[in-house]
Amino acid sequence: MAISAVAWFLAALAFLGMLAIFAKRRQRTRALAKIVVILERLRKGDLQARVSELPGAAVGDLAQAVNALAGDLAARAGERQREAAWFDALAARMEEGVLIADSQDRVALMNAAARSRFAPGSEPSRTIFVNSILKPAEALAVYQESRRENALVRRQVRVAGPVRTLTMEMAVAPIDAAAPGSGMLLLFRDLTEIVQNTQMKTDFVANASHELRTPLASIRAAVETINEAGIEDHQTVARCVDIIGGHALRLQMLVQDLLDLSRTEDARAMVRSDRIDLREAAEFIMATFGAAAVEKQIALNTDIAPDARVFRGDERLIMLILKNLVDNSMKFTSAGHVSIRARRVSTGMGATLQLEVADTGCGIPAEDQQRVFERFYTVNRSRGGAVRGTGLGLAIVKHAVGAMGGGVELHSEPGRGATVRCMLPIPDDNTPEQNGQAATSAV
């Protein structure tokens, strides 16, 4: 009996032990199942998922390790999101176009500058292939060469823009040079203005040299003629002196125009705020050209509106504008009139002074109107028997008006005269003085 009781006791004890082990295993299995669920949520991107406190040393340590891993993943994801946001903000504000293509030549990223140039109006979600947007063929060739050579390729290309053809510096490089066939980075920088400015400087030097060489050669030829003929040949000497005087005057005018152009182009130059009586300024300019007007039978008129008579701006620049505009009109008008007009115009951006010089001369052909404000550009001199100028007058006007924050417009028809209109912003404190009468006069 005693042995039987002991056996039963041991059997019960073993059963209870097995129950305890089973319960513990079941608890651990449930805990591991919870951890698996949390790991699956982390895999799917739910980086806020965490394992609750679990009993048991081993399972508890595993739960803590999973939570620590989740915390690290969340921290790294947050850092990557911040870096991506910084990159997107930087790319969006870059003037350079940025493209990233994947291994299948599909556009994976395109900033605003690149999209506006290569895929305007395209949906961000639409799949775009590099070969469909890189135009012309030379741009695509640069991309293909970089992918083929697995190296950086940099070249200037010409890209057709919505208004004009652009000169772009194109740089293409593999994102990971150690892994051929990986993604590609494309960078486009607009060099159009730089190329144009470089060409403009080259043209300027060439034109200035030509303009200086011509009168100097004529003066030298006249001096040599005097030396060969001798001072006793009074008729030859007088003719040569006239030639020397005329070309010396032209050199003086050219140098003065170059100095004026240099001053108006100087971004460091201070623009003054003088109180200018436009009626007095216009009449002074007209009086300056009075003798030439009488000789050519041209009437000089001024028409300054009462509310535009007083203007606050740089008097030196205003006088330079009026002098060059009237001088240009006088050259291309053989009869009729030249007028200086000014009036105040209200726009959505505030008040504007509309200052213009109009003539009844031979006008400017449509094909020349876009270029007459370029330095040394001159229209066909045969029109209207125009006197030869330096080709700098309207360039000076453009830069002088720009220095005061304004713009220039040209309106002309061949045979019906021309009007150059300068739109100058009026400061808020530049209140018009009403005198009750239009300031109109004729010189």
XYZ file of C-alpha atoms in Angstrom:
443
model
C 0.000 0.000 0.000
C 2.805 2.367 0.912
C 4.531 1.709 -2.381
C 1.313 2.226 -4.322
C 0.704 5.571 -2.631
C 4.194 6.725 -3.433
C 3.742 5.678 -7.053
C 0.510 7.602 -7.338
C 2.167 10.636 -5.772
C 5.064 10.501 -8.195
C 2.731 10.041 -11.126
C 0.650 13.028 -10.050
C 3.760 15.065 -9.575
C 5.000 14.151 -13.037
C 1.605 15.000 -14.541
C 1.583 18.363 -12.841
C 5.105 18.971 -14.075
C 4.095 18.121 -17.589
C 1.109 20.449 -17.297
C 3.397 23.243 -16.083
C 5.849 22.636 -18.931
C 3.004 22.571 -21.470
C 1.526 25.776 -20.064
C 4.920 27.466 -20.142
C 5.571 26.344 -23.707
C 2.135 27.511 -24.743
C 2.758 30.889 -23.120
C 6.127 31.136 -24.853
C 4.568 30.117 -28.173
C 1.949 32.833 -27.806
C 4.645 35.346 -26.925
C 6.696 34.299 -29.957
C 3.568 34.600 -32.113
C 3.089 38.165 -30.855
C 6.723 38.925 -31.691
C 6.243 37.448 -35.183
C 3.189 39.699 -35.676
C 5.198 42.731 -34.594
C 8.073 41.772 -36.928
C 5.614 41.397 -39.812
C 4.184 44.872 -39.077
C 7.707 46.283 -39.047
C 8.413 44.559 -42.375
C 5.348 46.212 -43.878
C 6.506 49.665 -42.747
C 4.688 50.143 -39.426
C 7.740 51.400 -37.583
C 5.668 52.373 -34.523
C 4.811 48.741 -33.729
C 6.243 47.515 -30.401
C 6.153 44.286 -28.396
C 4.402 44.603 -25.048
C 6.106 43.355 -21.878
C 6.334 39.591 -21.970
C 7.116 37.204 -19.104
C 10.178 35.051 -19.111
C 13.808 35.970 -19.300
C 14.516 34.650 -22.817
C 11.289 35.854 -24.405
C 11.486 39.146 -22.530
C 15.041 39.720 -23.800
C 13.892 38.900 -27.330
C 10.987 41.353 -27.032
C 13.354 44.087 -25.822
C 15.704 43.346 -28.719
C 12.811 43.590 -31.214
C 11.674 46.887 -29.661
C 15.227 48.235 -29.797
C 15.471 47.199 -33.443
C 12.141 48.910 -34.177
C 13.387 52.081 -32.477
C 16.573 52.067 -34.569
C 14.597 51.498 -37.766
C 12.231 54.354 -36.912
C 15.145 56.671 -36.153
C 16.923 55.793 -39.402
C 13.697 56.121 -41.401
C 13.073 59.532 -39.848
C 16.607 60.600 -40.716
C 16.183 59.395 -44.286
C 12.857 61.212 -44.562
C 14.496 64.421 -43.352
C 17.360 63.966 -45.824
C 14.877 63.239 -48.620
C 12.877 66.343 -47.677
C 16.065 68.435 -47.690
C 17.064 66.991 -51.051
C 13.599 67.610 -52.517
C 13.627 71.190 -51.220
C 17.117 71.764 -52.606
C 16.300 70.181 -55.974
C 13.046 72.116 -56.239
C 14.852 75.434 -55.736
C 17.793 74.661 -57.992
C 17.920 76.551 -61.255
C 19.816 73.586 -62.703
C 17.764 70.704 -64.039
C 18.281 67.426 -62.149
C 17.241 63.990 -63.415
C 17.785 60.532 -61.964
C 17.210 57.533 -64.226
C 16.972 53.923 -63.041
C 18.655 50.883 -64.596
C 15.815 50.611 -67.147
C 16.314 54.223 -68.328
C 13.104 55.313 -66.623
C 13.037 58.741 -64.962
C 12.952 58.105 -61.218
C 13.294 61.752 -60.152
C 12.920 65.059 -61.952
C 13.072 68.447 -60.273
C 10.897 71.387 -61.285
C 13.553 73.003 -63.489
C 14.083 69.793 -65.463
C 10.353 69.102 -65.748
C 9.624 72.581 -67.115
C 12.307 72.153 -69.787
C 11.934 68.512 -70.797
C 8.458 67.343 -69.771
C 6.154 70.348 -69.274
C 2.618 69.388 -68.331
C 3.471 65.722 -67.686
C 1.890 63.901 -64.744
C 4.375 63.112 -61.946
C 2.953 59.587 -61.689
C 3.391 58.824 -65.406
C 6.357 56.666 -66.401
C 8.801 58.682 -68.511
C 11.746 57.220 -70.387
C 14.928 59.204 -70.819
C 15.060 58.723 -74.587
C 11.593 60.319 -74.930
C 12.561 63.641 -73.364
C 16.225 64.164 -74.238
C 16.097 66.253 -77.396
C 18.002 66.778 -79.642
C 19.920 63.611 -80.462
C 23.226 64.999 -79.185
C 21.795 65.209 -75.644
C 20.681 61.588 -75.775
C 24.106 60.636 -77.151
C 25.776 62.149 -74.066
C 23.550 60.054 -71.807
C 24.193 56.860 -73.776
C 27.940 57.478 -73.809
C 28.021 57.935 -70.033
C 26.052 54.721 -69.463
C 28.181 52.805 -71.970
C 31.494 54.035 -70.522
C 30.198 53.971 -66.930
C 31.894 57.331 -66.373
C 31.204 61.046 -66.088
C 30.562 62.764 -69.430
C 30.251 66.555 -69.611
C 29.372 68.485 -72.747
C 27.597 71.590 -74.044
C 24.397 70.906 -75.982
C 21.779 73.066 -77.674
C 18.241 72.468 -76.434
C 15.134 73.947 -78.071
C 13.212 76.002 -75.498
C 9.634 77.341 -75.699
C 10.882 80.775 -76.823
C 14.497 80.370 -77.891
C 17.230 77.766 -78.262
C 19.157 77.274 -75.024
C 22.815 76.443 -74.573
C 23.056 73.875 -71.769
C 25.987 72.278 -69.992
C 25.004 68.622 -69.616
C 26.770 66.361 -67.103
C 25.874 62.665 -66.820
C 27.410 60.205 -64.352
C 26.568 56.757 -62.936
C 25.185 56.871 -59.414
C 27.309 53.845 -58.458
C 30.369 53.481 -60.677
C 31.187 50.161 -58.991
C 27.907 48.684 -60.244
C 27.642 49.044 -64.046
C 24.062 49.328 -65.246
C 22.874 51.121 -62.117
C 21.012 54.425 -62.053
C 22.291 57.569 -63.747
C 22.421 61.179 -62.544
C 21.861 63.936 -65.112
C 22.533 67.624 -64.440
C 21.666 70.474 -66.800
C 22.962 74.034 -66.331
C 21.685 76.882 -68.495
C 24.666 78.669 -70.036
C 22.638 80.704 -72.533
C 23.203 84.088 -70.873
C 26.873 83.337 -70.191
C 27.450 82.329 -73.813
C 25.508 85.343 -75.064
C 27.419 87.708 -72.763
C 30.728 86.207 -73.883
C 29.697 86.606 -77.512
C 28.472 90.124 -76.788
C 31.845 91.047 -75.280
C 33.631 89.562 -78.275
C 31.365 91.447 -80.665
C 31.756 94.609 -78.613
C 35.550 94.506 -78.818
C 35.407 93.730 -82.540
C 32.881 96.478 -83.244
C 34.646 99.036 -81.056
C 37.946 98.248 -82.757
C 36.331 98.666 -86.162
C 34.607 101.914 -85.198
C 37.903 103.321 -83.891
C 40.005 101.981 -86.761
C 37.941 103.624 -89.508
C 38.298 107.285 -88.436
C 41.905 106.773 -87.369
C 42.750 105.350 -90.788
C 41.039 108.308 -92.470
C 42.914 110.798 -90.284
C 46.212 109.073 -91.015
C 45.469 109.067 -94.762
C 44.648 112.776 -94.637
C 47.919 113.544 -92.813
C 49.912 111.529 -95.361
C 48.150 113.381 -98.189
C 49.154 116.730 -96.672
C 52.752 115.539 -96.304
C 52.882 114.418 -99.933
C 51.104 117.485 -101.370
C 52.859 119.992 -99.171
C 51.337 122.874 -97.251
C 51.510 125.088 -100.359
C 48.601 123.115 -101.875
C 45.971 125.050 -99.909
C 42.997 123.319 -101.538
C 44.271 119.831 -100.633
C 45.231 120.953 -97.119
C 41.784 122.478 -96.522
C 40.043 119.302 -97.742
C 42.243 117.111 -95.539
C 41.733 119.362 -92.517
C 37.965 119.008 -92.953
C 38.382 115.237 -93.107
C 40.543 115.246 -89.967
C 38.097 117.506 -88.134
C 35.085 115.368 -89.057
C 36.679 112.103 -87.999
C 38.123 113.653 -84.832
C 34.568 114.730 -83.934
C 33.346 111.209 -84.623
C 36.057 109.786 -82.344
C 35.041 112.240 -79.647
C 31.390 111.195 -79.972
C 32.326 107.515 -79.877
C 34.476 107.887 -76.774
C 31.754 109.904 -75.048
C 29.126 107.286 -75.915
C 31.398 104.517 -74.636
C 31.850 106.382 -71.373
C 28.093 106.952 -71.057
C 27.399 103.280 -71.788
C 29.977 102.185 -69.215
C 28.382 104.390 -66.547
C 24.851 103.184 -67.245
C 25.959 99.524 -67.193
C 27.865 99.874 -63.925
C 25.769 98.064 -61.294
C 27.749 99.809 -58.535
C 26.792 103.283 -59.716
C 24.472 105.156 -57.369
C 21.118 106.177 -58.838
C 20.244 109.572 -57.439
C 16.797 110.815 -56.479
C 16.694 114.368 -57.817
C 13.665 116.601 -58.187
C 13.419 117.033 -61.959
C 11.284 119.538 -63.842
C 10.650 117.538 -67.013
C 9.349 120.558 -68.912
C 12.594 122.451 -68.318
C 14.659 119.333 -69.117
C 12.784 118.745 -72.389
C 13.079 122.374 -73.473
C 16.815 122.373 -72.707
C 17.325 119.291 -74.891
C 15.261 120.770 -77.697
C 17.224 124.033 -77.519
C 20.443 122.001 -77.841
C 19.224 120.580 -81.160
C 17.555 123.820 -82.280
C 20.130 124.831 -84.895
C 20.220 121.359 -86.477
C 16.399 121.302 -86.534
C 16.230 124.630 -88.340
C 18.741 123.387 -90.909
C 16.717 120.203 -91.554
C 13.352 122.016 -91.291
C 12.214 119.854 -88.394
C 9.788 121.174 -85.770
C 10.745 120.323 -82.171
C 7.814 119.964 -79.746
C 7.363 119.168 -76.074
C 4.155 117.926 -74.486
C 4.505 117.365 -70.752
C 1.272 116.583 -68.865
C 0.710 118.652 -65.692
C 0.789 115.645 -63.362
C 4.046 114.424 -64.944
C 5.963 117.691 -64.918
C 7.755 117.013 -61.627
C 9.520 113.668 -61.407
C 11.897 112.340 -58.785
C 14.741 110.372 -60.315
C 18.340 110.602 -61.524
C 18.554 113.841 -63.514
C 21.816 112.790 -65.176
C 20.202 109.638 -66.546
C 17.026 111.448 -67.631
C 19.059 114.006 -69.602
C 21.125 111.182 -71.128
C 17.942 109.379 -72.213
C 16.388 112.472 -73.780
C 19.610 113.541 -75.515
C 20.181 110.164 -77.146
C 16.541 109.679 -78.161
C 16.237 113.125 -79.736
C 19.640 112.759 -81.405
C 18.575 109.397 -82.865
C 15.257 110.849 -84.119
C 17.053 113.798 -85.711
C 19.349 111.459 -87.643
C 16.446 109.563 -89.205
C 14.043 112.461 -89.826
C 14.526 114.631 -92.886
C 11.303 116.658 -92.458
C 8.342 116.809 -90.098
C 8.684 116.933 -86.329
C 10.343 115.385 -83.286
C 8.386 115.459 -80.010
C 9.141 114.789 -76.348
C 6.038 113.680 -74.445
C 5.483 112.704 -70.828
C 2.430 111.639 -68.852
C 1.594 109.812 -65.665
C -0.022 106.370 -66.030
C -1.662 104.359 -63.258
C -1.144 100.600 -63.356
C -1.848 97.700 -61.054
C 1.755 97.977 -59.822
C 1.489 101.690 -59.022
C 2.091 104.932 -60.893
C 4.438 105.026 -63.882
C 5.996 107.886 -65.839
C 5.580 107.353 -69.573
C 8.361 109.361 -71.208
C 8.665 109.083 -74.970
C 10.263 110.646 -78.008
C 8.356 110.378 -81.290
C 9.374 111.395 -84.814
C 7.945 111.415 -88.331
C 11.082 109.956 -89.889
C 11.587 106.916 -92.087
C 10.790 104.408 -89.326
C 12.480 101.123 -88.479
C 11.869 97.847 -90.341
C 10.243 95.067 -88.316
C 13.268 92.782 -88.681
C 15.503 95.392 -87.025
C 13.230 96.423 -84.157
C 14.337 93.604 -81.827
C 18.012 94.474 -82.249
C 18.243 98.267 -82.320
C 18.969 98.356 -78.570
C 22.081 96.206 -79.015
C 25.451 97.910 -78.824
C 26.825 98.995 -82.215
C 23.796 97.647 -84.059
C 22.845 100.070 -86.818
C 19.937 99.944 -89.244
C 20.548 100.242 -92.991
C 22.039 103.724 -93.423
C 20.447 104.201 -96.820
C 17.042 104.792 -95.298
C 16.056 108.423 -95.195
C 19.599 109.637 -95.871
C 20.411 109.090 -92.202
C 23.601 110.493 -90.730
C 26.004 107.799 -89.525
C 25.945 107.370 -85.738
C 27.961 105.305 -83.291
C 25.278 102.632 -82.832
C 25.356 103.119 -79.051
C 22.576 105.657 -78.475
C 19.663 103.259 -77.933
C 21.866 100.861 -75.945
C 22.650 103.756 -73.591
C 18.917 104.540 -73.322
C 18.076 100.933 -72.499
C 20.670 100.684 -69.724
C 19.866 104.127 -68.306
C 16.162 103.274 -68.075
C 17.010 99.860 -66.589
C 19.204 101.515 -63.942
C 16.096 103.388 -62.738
C 14.020 100.198 -62.678
C 12.099 100.848 -65.888
C 11.656 99.362 -69.336
C 11.770 100.527 -72.962
C 9.301 99.943 -75.806
C 9.670 100.666 -79.506
C 6.753 101.321 -81.842
C 7.521 101.972 -85.500
C 6.340 101.433 -89.060
C 8.628 101.967 -92.038
C 7.878 105.335 -93.616
C 5.654 106.440 -90.702
C 8.158 107.373 -88.007
C 9.131 105.786 -84.718
C 8.262 106.209 -81.042
C 10.565 105.082 -78.230
C 8.654 104.876 -74.944
C 10.369 104.695 -71.550
C 8.271 103.430 -68.633
C 9.761 104.643 -65.353
C 8.341 103.712 -61.921
C 7.219 106.684 -59.853
C 8.170 106.506 -56.149
C 5.316 106.643 -53.647
C 6.474 110.037 -52.387
C 6.647 111.427 -55.952
C 3.280 113.241 -55.815
C 2.261 115.150 -58.950
C 2.138 118.920 -58.853
C -1.060 120.161 -60.418
C -0.640 123.508 -62.133
C -3.960 123.483 -63.988
C -2.443 123.682 -67.480
C -0.793 121.217 -69.835
C 2.885 122.015 -70.152
C 2.962 122.264 -73.930
C 5.411 124.316 -75.911
C 7.280 124.354 -79.208
C 10.873 125.253 -79.834
